[in-house]
mmCIF file of C-alpha atoms in Angstrom:
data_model
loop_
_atom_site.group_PDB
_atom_site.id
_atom_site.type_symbol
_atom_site.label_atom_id
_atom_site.label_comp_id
_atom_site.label_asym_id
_atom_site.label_seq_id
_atom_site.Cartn_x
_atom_site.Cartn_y
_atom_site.Cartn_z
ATOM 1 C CA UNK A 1 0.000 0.000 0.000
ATOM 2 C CA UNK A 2 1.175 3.546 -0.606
ATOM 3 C CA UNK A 3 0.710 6.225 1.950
ATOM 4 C CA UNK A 4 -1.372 9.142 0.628
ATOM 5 C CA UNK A 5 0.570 11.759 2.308
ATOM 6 C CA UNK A 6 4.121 10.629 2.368
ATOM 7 C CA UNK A 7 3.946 8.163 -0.520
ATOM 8 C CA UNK A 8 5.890 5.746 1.567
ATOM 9 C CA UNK A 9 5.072 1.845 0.560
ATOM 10 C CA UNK A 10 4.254 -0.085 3.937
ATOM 11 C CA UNK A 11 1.896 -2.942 4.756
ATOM 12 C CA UNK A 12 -0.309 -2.536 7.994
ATOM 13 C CA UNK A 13 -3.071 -0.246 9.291
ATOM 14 C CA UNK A 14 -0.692 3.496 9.542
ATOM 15 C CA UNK A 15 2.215 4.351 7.526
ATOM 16 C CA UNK A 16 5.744 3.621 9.470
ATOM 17 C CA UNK A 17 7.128 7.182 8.479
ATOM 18 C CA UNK A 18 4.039 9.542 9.097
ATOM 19 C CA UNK A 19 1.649 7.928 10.914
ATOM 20 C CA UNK A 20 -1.298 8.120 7.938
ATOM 21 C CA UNK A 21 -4.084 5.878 8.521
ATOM 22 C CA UNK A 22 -4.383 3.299 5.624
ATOM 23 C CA UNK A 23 -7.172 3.005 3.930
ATOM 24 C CA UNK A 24 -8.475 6.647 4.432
ATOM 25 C CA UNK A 25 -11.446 7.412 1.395
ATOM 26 C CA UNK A 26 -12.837 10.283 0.614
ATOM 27 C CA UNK A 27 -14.751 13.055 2.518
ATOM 28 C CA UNK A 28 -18.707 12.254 2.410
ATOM 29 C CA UNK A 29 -21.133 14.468 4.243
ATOM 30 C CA UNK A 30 -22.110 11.615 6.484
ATOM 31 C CA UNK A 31 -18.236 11.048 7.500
ATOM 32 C CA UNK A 32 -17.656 14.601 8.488
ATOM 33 C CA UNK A 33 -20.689 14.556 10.535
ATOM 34 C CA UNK A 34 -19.793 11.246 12.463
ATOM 35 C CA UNK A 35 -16.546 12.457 13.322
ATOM 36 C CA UNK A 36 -17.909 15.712 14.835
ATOM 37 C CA UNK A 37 -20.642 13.798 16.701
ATOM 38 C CA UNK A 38 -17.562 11.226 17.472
ATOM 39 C CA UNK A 39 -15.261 14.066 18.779
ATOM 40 C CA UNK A 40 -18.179 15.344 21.179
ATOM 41 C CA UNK A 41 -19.389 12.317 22.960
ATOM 42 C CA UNK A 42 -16.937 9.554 23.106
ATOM 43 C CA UNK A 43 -16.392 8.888 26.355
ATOM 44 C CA UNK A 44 -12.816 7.681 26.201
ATOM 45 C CA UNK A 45 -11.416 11.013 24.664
ATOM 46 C CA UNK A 46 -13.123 14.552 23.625
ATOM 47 C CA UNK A 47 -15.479 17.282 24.828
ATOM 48 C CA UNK A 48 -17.425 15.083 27.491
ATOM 49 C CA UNK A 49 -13.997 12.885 28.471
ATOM 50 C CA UNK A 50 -12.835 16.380 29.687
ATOM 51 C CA UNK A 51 -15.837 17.604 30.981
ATOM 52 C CA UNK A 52 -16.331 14.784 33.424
ATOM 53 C CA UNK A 53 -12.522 14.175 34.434
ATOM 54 C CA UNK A 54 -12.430 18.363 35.173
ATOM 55 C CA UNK A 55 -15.597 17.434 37.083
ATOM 56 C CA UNK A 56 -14.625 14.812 38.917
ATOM 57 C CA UNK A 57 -11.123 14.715 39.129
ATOM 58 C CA UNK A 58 -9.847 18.180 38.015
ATOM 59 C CA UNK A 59 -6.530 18.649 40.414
ATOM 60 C CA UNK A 60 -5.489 14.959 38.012
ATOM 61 C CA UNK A 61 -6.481 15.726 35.039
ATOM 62 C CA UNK A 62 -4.831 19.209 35.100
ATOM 63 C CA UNK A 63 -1.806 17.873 36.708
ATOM 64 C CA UNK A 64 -1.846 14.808 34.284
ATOM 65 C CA UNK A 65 -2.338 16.966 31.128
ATOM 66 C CA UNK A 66 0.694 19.633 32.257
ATOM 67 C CA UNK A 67 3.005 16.179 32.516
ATOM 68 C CA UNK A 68 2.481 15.786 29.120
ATOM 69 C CA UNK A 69 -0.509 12.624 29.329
ATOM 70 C CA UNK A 70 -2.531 14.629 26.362
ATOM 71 C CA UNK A 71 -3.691 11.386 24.461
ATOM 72 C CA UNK A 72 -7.440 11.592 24.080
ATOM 73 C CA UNK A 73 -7.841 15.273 26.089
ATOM 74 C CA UNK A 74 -10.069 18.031 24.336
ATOM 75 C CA UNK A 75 -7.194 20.974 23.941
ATOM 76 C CA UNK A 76 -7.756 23.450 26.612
ATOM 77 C CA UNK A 77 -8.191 26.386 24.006
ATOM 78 C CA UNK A 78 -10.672 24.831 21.561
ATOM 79 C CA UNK A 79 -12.644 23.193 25.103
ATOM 80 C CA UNK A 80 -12.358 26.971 26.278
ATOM 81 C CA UNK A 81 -13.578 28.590 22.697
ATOM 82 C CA UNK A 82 -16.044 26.117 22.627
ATOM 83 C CA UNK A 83 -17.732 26.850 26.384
ATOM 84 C CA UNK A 84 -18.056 30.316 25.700
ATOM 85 C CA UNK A 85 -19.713 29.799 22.321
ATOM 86 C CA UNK A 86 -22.027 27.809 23.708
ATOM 87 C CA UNK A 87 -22.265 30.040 26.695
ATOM 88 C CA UNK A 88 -22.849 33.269 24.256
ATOM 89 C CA UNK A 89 -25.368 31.085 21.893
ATOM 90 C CA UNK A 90 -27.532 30.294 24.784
ATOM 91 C CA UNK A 91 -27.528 33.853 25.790
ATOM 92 C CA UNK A 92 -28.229 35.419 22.180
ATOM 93 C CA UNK A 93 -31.383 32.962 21.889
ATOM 94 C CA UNK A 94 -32.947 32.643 25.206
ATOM 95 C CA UNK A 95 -32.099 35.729 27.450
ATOM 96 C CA UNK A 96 -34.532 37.977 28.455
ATOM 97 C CA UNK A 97 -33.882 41.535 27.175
ATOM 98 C CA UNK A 98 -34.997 44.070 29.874
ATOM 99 C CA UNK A 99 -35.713 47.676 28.458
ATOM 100 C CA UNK A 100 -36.010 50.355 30.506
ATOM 101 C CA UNK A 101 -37.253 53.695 29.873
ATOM 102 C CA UNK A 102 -34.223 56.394 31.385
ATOM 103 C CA UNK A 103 -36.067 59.818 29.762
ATOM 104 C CA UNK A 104 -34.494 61.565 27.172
ATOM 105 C CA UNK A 105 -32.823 64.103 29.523
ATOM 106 C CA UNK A 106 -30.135 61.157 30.755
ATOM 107 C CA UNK A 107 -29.787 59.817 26.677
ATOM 108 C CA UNK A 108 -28.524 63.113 26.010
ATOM 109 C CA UNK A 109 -26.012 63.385 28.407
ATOM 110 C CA UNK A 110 -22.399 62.699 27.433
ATOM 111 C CA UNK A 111 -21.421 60.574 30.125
ATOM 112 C CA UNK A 112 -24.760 58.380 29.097
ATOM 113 C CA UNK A 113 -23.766 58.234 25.698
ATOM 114 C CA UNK A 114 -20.147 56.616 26.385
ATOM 115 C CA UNK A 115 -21.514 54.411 28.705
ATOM 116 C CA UNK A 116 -24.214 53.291 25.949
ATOM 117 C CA UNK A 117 -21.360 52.925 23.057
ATOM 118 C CA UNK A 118 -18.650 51.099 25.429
ATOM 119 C CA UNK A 119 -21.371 48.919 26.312
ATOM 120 C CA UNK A 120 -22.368 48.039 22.943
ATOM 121 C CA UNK A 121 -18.370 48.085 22.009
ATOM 122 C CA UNK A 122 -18.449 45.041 25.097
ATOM 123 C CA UNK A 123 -21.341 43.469 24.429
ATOM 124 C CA UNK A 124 -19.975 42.860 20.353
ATOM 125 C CA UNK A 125 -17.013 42.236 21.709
ATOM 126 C CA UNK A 126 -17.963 39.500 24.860
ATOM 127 C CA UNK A 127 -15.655 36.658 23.700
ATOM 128 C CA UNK A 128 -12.996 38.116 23.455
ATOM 129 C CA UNK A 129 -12.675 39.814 26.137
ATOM 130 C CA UNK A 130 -14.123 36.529 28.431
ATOM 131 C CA UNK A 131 -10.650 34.896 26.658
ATOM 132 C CA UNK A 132 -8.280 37.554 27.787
ATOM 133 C CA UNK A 133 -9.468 36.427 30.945
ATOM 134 C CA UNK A 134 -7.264 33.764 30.629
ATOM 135 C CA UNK A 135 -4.404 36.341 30.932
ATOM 136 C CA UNK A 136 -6.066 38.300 33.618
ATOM 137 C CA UNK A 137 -5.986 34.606 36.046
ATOM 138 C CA UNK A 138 -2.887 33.737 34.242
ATOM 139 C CA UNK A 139 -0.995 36.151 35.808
ATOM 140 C CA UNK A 140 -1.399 36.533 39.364
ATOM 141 C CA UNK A 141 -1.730 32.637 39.595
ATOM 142 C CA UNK A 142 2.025 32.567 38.769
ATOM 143 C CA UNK A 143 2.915 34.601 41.074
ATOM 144 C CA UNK A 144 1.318 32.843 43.495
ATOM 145 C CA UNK A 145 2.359 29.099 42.314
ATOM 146 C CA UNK A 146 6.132 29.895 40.554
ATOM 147 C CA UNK A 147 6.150 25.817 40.510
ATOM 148 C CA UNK A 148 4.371 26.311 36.694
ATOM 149 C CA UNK A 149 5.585 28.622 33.924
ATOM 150 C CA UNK A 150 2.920 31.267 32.304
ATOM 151 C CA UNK A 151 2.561 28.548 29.360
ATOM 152 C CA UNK A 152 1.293 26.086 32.021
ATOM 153 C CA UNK A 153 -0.808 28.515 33.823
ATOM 154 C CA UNK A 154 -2.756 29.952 30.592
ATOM 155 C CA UNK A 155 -3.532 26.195 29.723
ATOM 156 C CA UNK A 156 -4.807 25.755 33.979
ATOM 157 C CA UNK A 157 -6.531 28.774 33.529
ATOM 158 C CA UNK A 158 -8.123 27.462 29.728
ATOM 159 C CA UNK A 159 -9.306 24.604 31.789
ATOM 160 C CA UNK A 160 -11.120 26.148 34.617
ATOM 161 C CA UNK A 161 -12.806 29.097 32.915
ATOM 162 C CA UNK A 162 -14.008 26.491 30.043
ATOM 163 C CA UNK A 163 -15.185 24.114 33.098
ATOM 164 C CA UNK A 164 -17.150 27.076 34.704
ATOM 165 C CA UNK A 165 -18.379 29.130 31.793
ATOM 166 C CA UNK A 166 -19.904 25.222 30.962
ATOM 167 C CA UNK A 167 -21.304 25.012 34.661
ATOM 168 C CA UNK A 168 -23.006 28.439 33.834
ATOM 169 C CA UNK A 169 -24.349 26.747 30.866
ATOM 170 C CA UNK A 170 -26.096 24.290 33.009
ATOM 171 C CA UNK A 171 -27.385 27.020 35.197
ATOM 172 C CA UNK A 172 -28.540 29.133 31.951
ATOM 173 C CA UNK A 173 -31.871 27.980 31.841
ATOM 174 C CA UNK A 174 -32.541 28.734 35.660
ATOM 175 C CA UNK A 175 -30.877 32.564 35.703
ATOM 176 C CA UNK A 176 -30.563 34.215 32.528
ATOM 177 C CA UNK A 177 -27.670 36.289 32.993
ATOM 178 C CA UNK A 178 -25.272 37.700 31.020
ATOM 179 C CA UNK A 179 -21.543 35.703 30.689
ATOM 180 C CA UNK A 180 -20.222 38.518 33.082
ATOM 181 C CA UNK A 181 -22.939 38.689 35.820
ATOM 182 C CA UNK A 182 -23.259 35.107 36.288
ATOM 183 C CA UNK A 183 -22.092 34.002 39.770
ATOM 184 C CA UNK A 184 -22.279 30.369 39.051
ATOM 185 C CA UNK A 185 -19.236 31.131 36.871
ATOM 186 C CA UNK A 186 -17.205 33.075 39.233
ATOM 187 C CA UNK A 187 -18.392 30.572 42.063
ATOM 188 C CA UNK A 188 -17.254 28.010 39.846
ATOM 189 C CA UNK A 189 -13.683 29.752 39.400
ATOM 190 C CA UNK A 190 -13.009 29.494 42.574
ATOM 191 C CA UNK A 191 -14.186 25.777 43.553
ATOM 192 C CA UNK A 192 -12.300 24.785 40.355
ATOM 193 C CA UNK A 193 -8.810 26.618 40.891
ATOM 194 C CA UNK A 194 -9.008 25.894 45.305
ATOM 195 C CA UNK A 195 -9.399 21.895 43.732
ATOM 196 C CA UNK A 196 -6.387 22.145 40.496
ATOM 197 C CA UNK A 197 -4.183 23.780 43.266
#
């Protein structure tokens, strides 16, 4: 058999030089979709593998992950990306808007207007700055815990905000708040960082 990205002749199931899966066919609709499904809910590796070890066990698999055991774990910047999608989806579709009637003598008042466009300016802007949060925990976590470098403290701090912005998923339903006003997320912070160190 020839490998298909190499061009390497082996016999077996991967190529010897690359690593290329033999027998790999062509992309069908049905495929892609499988694998995505695949990548979500397998049990063994993927988005609910991490979900339930950072649940149950989240000082190991932290620990575990930072000692270089990454076979099978959801990478803690797409599992991060991926909460706060979900997080920000949930809030586009199902939160409840409140409007409030201020008088036009406050919504022409400077301070009032900057207030209104930073807001908007945040509110376009959420994910981002929910992922520079990273940085923001990042930081003073090293100088509390020199033991890691910043590297290994961004990917603790990937874990833990993904693991809580997903606990604030659960709680969505319950109290429709906004990413930044929800205290099962910040509650969930600081369960999940007291239990990784």
């Amino acid at each position: 058999m020839k490998c298909l990205n190499c061009q390497t002749e082996y016999a077996g199931s991967f190529c010897p030089e690359c690593g290329q899966k033999a027998g790999v066919g062509r992309l069908t609709l049905p495929g892609i979709l499988a694998q995505f499904f695949q990548s979500l809910t397998n049990a063994d590796r993927g988005l609910l593998f991490n979900w339930k070890q950072l649940t149950l066990a989240p000082r190991r698999t932290v620990s575990d992950y930072l000692a270089g055991k990454r076979a099978g774990v959801f990478p803690p910047a797409q599992y991060l990306l991926l909460a706060i999608s979900l997080y920000l989806l949930l809030d586009h579709y199902f939160r409840n808007s409140i409007a409030i009637d201020l008088g036009a003598d406050i919504r022409n008042l400077e301070t009032y207007q900057f207030g209104y466009e930073y807001g908007k300016f945040l509110r376009s802007n959420i994910k981002f700055f929910w992922i520079l949060n990273v940085l923001f925990f990042a930081l003073p976590s090293r100088l509390f815990f020199p033991r890691y470098n910043l590297a290994e403290h961004l990917t603790v701090q990937s874990f833990v905000l993904a693991q809580a912005v997903f606990a604030g998923c659960l709680f969505f339903p319950v109290y429709h708040l906004a990413i930044l006003f929800n205290p099962f997320i910040y509650g969930s912070i600081f369960v999940l960082l007291a239990a990784v160190f």
